[in-house]
PDB file of C-alpha atoms in Angstrom:
ATOM      1  CA  UNK A  28       0.011   0.015   0.031  1.00 52.00           C
ATOM      2  CA  UNK A  29       1.031   3.542  -0.549  1.00 87.00           C
ATOM      3  CA  UNK A  30       0.330   5.063   2.840  1.00 89.00           C
ATOM      4  CA  UNK A  31       1.875   8.437   2.105  1.00 92.00           C
ATOM      5  CA  UNK A  32      -0.116   8.886  -1.108  1.00 93.00           C
ATOM      6  CA  UNK A  33      -3.296   7.889   0.732  1.00 93.00           C
ATOM      7  CA  UNK A  34      -2.550  10.354   3.517  1.00 92.00           C
ATOM      8  CA  UNK A  35      -1.929  13.168   1.029  1.00 94.00           C
ATOM      9  CA  UNK A  36      -5.231  12.409  -0.723  1.00 93.00           C
ATOM     10  CA  UNK A  37      -7.094  12.296   2.552  1.00 94.00           C
ATOM     11  CA  UNK A  38      -5.567  15.582   3.705  1.00 94.00           C
ATOM     12  CA  UNK A  39      -6.800  17.171   0.447  1.00 95.00           C
ATOM     13  CA  UNK A  40     -10.412  16.053   0.789  1.00 94.00           C
ATOM     14  CA  UNK A  41     -10.603  12.564  -0.697  1.00 94.00           C
ATOM     15  CA  UNK A  42     -13.847  10.854   0.242  1.00 96.00           C
ATOM     16  CA  UNK A  43     -12.729   8.177   2.708  1.00 96.00           C
ATOM     17  CA  UNK A  44     -15.875   6.047   2.358  1.00 96.00           C
ATOM     18  CA  UNK A  45     -16.487   6.285  -1.379  1.00 96.00           C
ATOM     19  CA  UNK A  46     -17.548   2.863  -2.688  1.00 95.00           C
ATOM     20  CA  UNK A  47     -16.751   1.519  -6.151  1.00 94.00           C
ATOM     21  CA  UNK A  48     -19.498  -0.063  -8.253  1.00 94.00           C
ATOM     22  CA  UNK A  49     -18.906  -3.446  -6.567  1.00 93.00           C
ATOM     23  CA  UNK A  50     -19.218  -1.903  -3.065  1.00 93.00           C
ATOM     24  CA  UNK A  51     -15.486  -1.929  -2.226  1.00 95.00           C
ATOM     25  CA  UNK A  52     -14.144   1.008  -0.233  1.00 97.00           C
ATOM     26  CA  UNK A  53     -10.540   2.050   0.264  1.00 97.00           C
ATOM     27  CA  UNK A  54     -10.577   0.362   3.681  1.00 98.00           C
ATOM     28  CA  UNK A  55     -11.919  -2.882   2.292  1.00 97.00           C
ATOM     29  CA  UNK A  56      -9.242  -2.861  -0.477  1.00 97.00           C
ATOM     30  CA  UNK A  57      -6.504  -2.009   1.947  1.00 97.00           C
ATOM     31  CA  UNK A  58      -7.409  -4.880   4.279  1.00 97.00           C
ATOM     32  CA  UNK A  59      -7.895  -7.391   1.470  1.00 97.00           C
ATOM     33  CA  UNK A  60      -4.424  -6.523   0.269  1.00 96.00           C
ATOM     34  CA  UNK A  61      -2.816  -6.565   3.683  1.00 97.00           C
ATOM     35  CA  UNK A  62      -1.883  -2.871   3.582  1.00 96.00           C
ATOM     36  CA  UNK A  63      -2.096  -2.151   7.305  1.00 96.00           C
ATOM     37  CA  UNK A  64      -0.494   1.294   7.142  1.00 96.00           C
ATOM     38  CA  UNK A  65      -3.083   2.439   4.617  1.00 96.00           C
ATOM     39  CA  UNK A  66      -5.816   0.851   6.688  1.00 97.00           C
ATOM     40  CA  UNK A  67      -4.614   2.687   9.830  1.00 97.00           C
ATOM     41  CA  UNK A  68      -4.481   5.975   7.907  1.00 96.00           C
ATOM     42  CA  UNK A  69      -8.086   5.461   6.777  1.00 97.00           C
ATOM     43  CA  UNK A  70      -9.223   4.529  10.257  1.00 97.00           C
ATOM     44  CA  UNK A  71      -7.512   7.604  11.713  1.00 96.00           C
ATOM     45  CA  UNK A  72      -9.794   9.847   9.614  1.00 97.00           C
ATOM     46  CA  UNK A  73     -12.912   7.920  10.528  1.00 96.00           C
ATOM     47  CA  UNK A  74     -13.411   5.381   7.747  1.00 97.00           C
ATOM     48  CA  UNK A  75     -16.564   3.313   8.226  1.00 97.00           C
ATOM     49  CA  UNK A  76     -15.294   0.072   9.679  1.00 97.00           C
ATOM     50  CA  UNK A  77     -18.229  -2.293   9.142  1.00 97.00           C
ATOM     51  CA  UNK A  78     -19.249  -1.460   5.566  1.00 95.00           C
ATOM     52  CA  UNK A  79     -19.900  -4.638   3.636  1.00 95.00           C
ATOM     53  CA  UNK A  80     -18.512  -4.689   0.098  1.00 92.00           C
ATOM     54  CA  UNK A  81     -18.159  -7.444  -2.534  1.00 88.00           C
ATOM     55  CA  UNK A  82     -19.802 -10.770  -1.525  1.00 89.00           C
ATOM     56  CA  UNK A  83     -21.132  -8.994   1.582  1.00 94.00           C
ATOM     57  CA  UNK A  84     -17.649  -9.147   3.198  1.00 97.00           C
ATOM     58  CA  UNK A  85     -16.425  -6.460   5.598  1.00 98.00           C
ATOM     59  CA  UNK A  86     -12.820  -5.294   5.831  1.00 98.00           C
ATOM     60  CA  UNK A  87     -12.368  -7.525   8.884  1.00 98.00           C
ATOM     61  CA  UNK A  88     -13.703 -10.529   7.035  1.00 98.00           C
ATOM     62  CA  UNK A  89     -11.317  -9.946   4.122  1.00 98.00           C
ATOM     63  CA  UNK A  90      -8.304  -9.287   6.298  1.00 98.00           C
ATOM     64  CA  UNK A  91      -9.094 -12.548   8.141  1.00 98.00           C
ATOM     65  CA  UNK A  92      -9.717 -14.568   5.036  1.00 97.00           C
ATOM     66  CA  UNK A  93      -6.394 -13.510   3.526  1.00 98.00           C
ATOM     67  CA  UNK A  94      -4.418 -13.835   6.781  1.00 98.00           C
ATOM     68  CA  UNK A  95      -3.617 -10.129   7.235  1.00 98.00           C
ATOM     69  CA  UNK A  96      -3.441 -10.079  10.995  1.00 97.00           C
ATOM     70  CA  UNK A  97      -2.034  -6.541  11.299  1.00 98.00           C
ATOM     71  CA  UNK A  98      -5.103  -5.226   9.423  1.00 98.00           C
ATOM     72  CA  UNK A  99      -7.416  -7.412  11.448  1.00 98.00           C
ATOM     73  CA  UNK A 100      -5.976  -6.139  14.688  1.00 98.00           C
ATOM     74  CA  UNK A 101      -6.171  -2.471  13.546  1.00 98.00           C
ATOM     75  CA  UNK A 102      -9.846  -2.955  12.733  1.00 98.00           C
ATOM     76  CA  UNK A 103     -10.566  -4.738  16.019  1.00 98.00           C
ATOM     77  CA  UNK A 104      -8.755  -1.975  17.951  1.00 97.00           C
ATOM     78  CA  UNK A 105     -11.161   0.510  16.376  1.00 97.00           C
ATOM     79  CA  UNK A 106     -14.233  -1.568  17.266  1.00 97.00           C
ATOM     80  CA  UNK A 107     -14.988  -3.638  14.163  1.00 98.00           C
ATOM     81  CA  UNK A 108     -18.020  -5.828  14.520  1.00 97.00           C
ATOM     82  CA  UNK A 109     -16.367  -9.167  15.211  1.00 97.00           C
ATOM     83  CA  UNK A 110     -19.419 -11.392  14.563  1.00 96.00           C
ATOM     84  CA  UNK A 111     -20.790  -9.779  11.473  1.00 97.00           C
ATOM     85  CA  UNK A 112     -22.089 -12.605   9.240  1.00 96.00           C
ATOM     86  CA  UNK A 113     -22.420 -12.184   5.495  1.00 96.00           C
ATOM     87  CA  UNK A 114     -25.489 -13.309   3.541  1.00 95.00           C
ATOM     88  CA  UNK A 115     -24.195 -16.899   3.677  1.00 94.00           C
ATOM     89  CA  UNK A 116     -23.607 -16.774   7.417  1.00 95.00           C
ATOM     90  CA  UNK A 117     -19.835 -16.710   7.322  1.00 96.00           C
ATOM     91  CA  UNK A 118     -17.926 -14.671   9.958  1.00 97.00           C
ATOM     92  CA  UNK A 119     -14.357 -13.401  10.112  1.00 98.00           C
ATOM     93  CA  UNK A 120     -13.483 -16.217  12.515  1.00 96.00           C
ATOM     94  CA  UNK A 121     -14.855 -18.865  10.187  1.00 95.00           C
ATOM     95  CA  UNK A 122     -12.988 -17.413   7.203  1.00 97.00           C
ATOM     96  CA  UNK A 123      -9.663 -17.144   9.034  1.00 97.00           C
ATOM     97  CA  UNK A 124      -9.956 -20.708  10.337  1.00 95.00           C
ATOM     98  CA  UNK A 125     -11.011 -22.128   6.961  1.00 93.00           C
ATOM     99  CA  UNK A 126      -7.965 -20.746   5.254  1.00 92.00           C
ATOM    100  CA  UNK A 127      -5.524 -21.694   8.072  1.00 93.00           C
ATOM    101  CA  UNK A 128      -4.779 -18.192   9.352  1.00 96.00           C
ATOM    102  CA  UNK A 129      -3.947 -18.795  12.979  1.00 95.00           C
ATOM    103  CA  UNK A 130      -2.972 -15.234  13.940  1.00 96.00           C
ATOM    104  CA  UNK A 131      -6.181 -13.814  12.539  1.00 97.00           C
ATOM    105  CA  UNK A 132      -8.265 -16.528  14.186  1.00 96.00           C
ATOM    106  CA  UNK A 133      -6.633 -15.825  17.541  1.00 95.00           C
ATOM    107  CA  UNK A 134      -7.163 -12.047  17.148  1.00 97.00           C
ATOM    108  CA  UNK A 135     -10.909 -12.407  16.495  1.00 97.00           C
ATOM    109  CA  UNK A 136     -11.320 -14.969  19.268  1.00 95.00           C
ATOM    110  CA  UNK A 137      -9.537 -12.621  21.681  1.00 95.00           C
ATOM    111  CA  UNK A 138     -11.914  -9.862  20.566  1.00 97.00           C
ATOM    112  CA  UNK A 139     -14.863 -12.006  21.618  1.00 95.00           C
ATOM    113  CA  UNK A 140     -15.927 -13.774  18.406  1.00 95.00           C
ATOM    114  CA  UNK A 141     -18.702 -16.318  18.811  1.00 91.00           C
ATOM    115  CA  UNK A 142     -17.383 -19.878  18.861  1.00 88.00           C
ATOM    116  CA  UNK A 143     -20.890 -21.111  18.044  1.00 83.00           C
ATOM    117  CA  UNK A 144     -21.333 -19.369  14.703  1.00 85.00           C
ATOM    118  CA  UNK A 145     -22.470 -21.457  11.739  1.00 86.00           C
ATOM    119  CA  UNK A 146     -23.153 -20.665   8.127  1.00 90.00           C
ATOM    120  CA  UNK A 147     -26.553 -21.104   6.584  1.00 90.00           C
ATOM    121  CA  UNK A 148     -25.538 -24.589   5.430  1.00 87.00           C
ATOM    122  CA  UNK A 149     -24.351 -25.646   8.924  1.00 86.00           C
ATOM    123  CA  UNK A 150     -20.608 -25.133   8.444  1.00 87.00           C
ATOM    124  CA  UNK A 151     -19.332 -24.271  11.939  1.00 86.00           C
ATOM    125  CA  UNK A 152     -16.252 -22.494  13.192  1.00 87.00           C
ATOM    126  CA  UNK A 153     -14.914 -25.859  14.456  1.00 88.00           C
ATOM    127  CA  UNK A 154     -15.406 -27.355  10.983  1.00 87.00           C
ATOM    128  CA  UNK A 155     -13.582 -24.371   9.515  1.00 91.00           C
ATOM    129  CA  UNK A 156     -10.678 -24.843  11.917  1.00 91.00           C
ATOM    130  CA  UNK A 157     -10.481 -28.510  11.049  1.00 89.00           C
ATOM    131  CA  UNK A 158     -10.688 -27.686   7.302  1.00 90.00           C
ATOM    132  CA  UNK A 159      -7.808 -25.215   7.712  1.00 92.00           C
ATOM    133  CA  UNK A 160      -5.707 -27.518   9.928  1.00 91.00           C
ATOM    134  CA  UNK A 161      -5.608 -25.125  12.877  1.00 91.00           C
ATOM    135  CA  UNK A 162      -4.905 -27.610  15.650  1.00 90.00           C
ATOM    136  CA  UNK A 163      -4.134 -24.774  18.120  1.00 90.00           C
ATOM    137  CA  UNK A 164      -7.671 -23.364  17.553  1.00 89.00           C
ATOM    138  CA  UNK A 165      -9.347 -26.793  17.683  1.00 88.00           C
ATOM    139  CA  UNK A 166      -7.541 -27.594  20.961  1.00 87.00           C
ATOM    140  CA  UNK A 167      -8.405 -24.200  22.332  1.00 84.00           C
ATOM    141  CA  UNK A 168     -12.168 -24.349  21.674  1.00 80.00           C
ATOM    142  CA  UNK A 169     -12.973 -27.991  22.334  1.00 79.00           C
ATOM    143  CA  UNK A 170     -12.634 -27.834  26.144  1.00 74.00           C
ATOM    144  CA  UNK A 171     -14.814 -24.718  26.395  1.00 67.00           C
ATOM    145  CA  UNK A 172     -18.322 -25.240  27.775  1.00 44.00           C
ATOM    146  CA  UNK A 173     -19.740 -23.415  24.745  1.00 52.00           C
ATOM    147  CA  UNK A 174     -18.212 -25.912  22.334  1.00 51.00           C
ATOM    148  CA  UNK A 175     -18.780 -29.450  23.508  1.00 47.00           C
ATOM    149  CA  UNK A 176     -18.536 -32.899  21.956  1.00 49.00           C
ATOM    150  CA  UNK A 177     -21.940 -32.454  20.305  1.00 50.00           C
ATOM    151  CA  UNK A 178     -20.576 -29.588  18.250  1.00 56.00           C
ATOM    152  CA  UNK A 179     -17.802 -31.829  16.950  1.00 58.00           C
ATOM    153  CA  UNK A 180     -20.454 -34.194  15.612  1.00 59.00           C
ATOM    154  CA  UNK A 181     -22.600 -31.465  14.057  1.00 63.00           C
ATOM    155  CA  UNK A 182     -23.202 -32.032  10.341  1.00 64.00           C
ATOM    156  CA  UNK A 183     -23.036 -29.421   7.644  1.00 68.00           C
ATOM    157  CA  UNK A 184     -25.284 -29.529   4.610  1.00 65.00           C
ATOM    158  CA  UNK A 185     -24.185 -32.704   2.868  1.00 75.00           C
ATOM    159  CA  UNK A 186     -23.581 -34.525   6.171  1.00 77.00           C
ATOM    160  CA  UNK A 187     -19.898 -33.530   6.735  1.00 80.00           C
ATOM    161  CA  UNK A 188     -18.489 -33.329  10.256  1.00 76.00           C
ATOM    162  CA  UNK A 189     -15.450 -31.539  11.676  1.00 76.00           C
ATOM    163  CA  UNK A 190     -13.550 -34.865  11.716  1.00 75.00           C
ATOM    164  CA  UNK A 191     -14.408 -35.517   8.060  1.00 77.00           C
ATOM    165  CA  UNK A 192     -13.151 -32.037   7.040  1.00 80.00           C
ATOM    166  CA  UNK A 193      -9.846 -32.633   8.971  1.00 81.00           C
ATOM    167  CA  UNK A 194      -9.333 -35.947   7.239  1.00 81.00           C
ATOM    168  CA  UNK A 195     -10.426 -34.741   3.834  1.00 83.00           C
ATOM    169  CA  UNK A 196      -7.812 -32.001   3.951  1.00 76.00           C
ATOM    170  CA  UNK A 197      -5.132 -34.344   5.385  1.00 75.00           C
ATOM    171  CA  UNK A 198      -5.035 -32.796   8.821  1.00 58.00           C
ATOM    172  CA  UNK A 199      -4.560 -35.582  11.360  1.00 55.00           C
TER     173      UNK A 199
END
């Protein structure tokens, strides 16, 4: 990201929350690309944190999906909605887990993300962690009272369980 260019534009009246035709804002693009300094510059001037852009993903969801933990942390520090679910029911935690981004998953968990979230087709956060091979997250959430053995046996649409996702992806 080109933080200094962004700051110069912002200082000269650039519209911080302008959205492109697909709904993407500068903050969404910064976070999707992992440009944490640009994201911080935008947040400093009051960029809307929880705007949903393409595929109904927020900046936090995109930072988490692509493993950009510095962007995710910057958003969380400014109060990003940690449990926003897009039109398919996916959250930042589910996206970070599914793609194996441990640092992002930890950041959203520490910010209070729901461990019980599930997509519209029944894909849970635990399934996502197993799919992404995040043993540290699986071990962290299984002992919690909110995530018990019954959750591990929950089925997504199509009958898949967390164990099946772990084995399908080769995560023993």
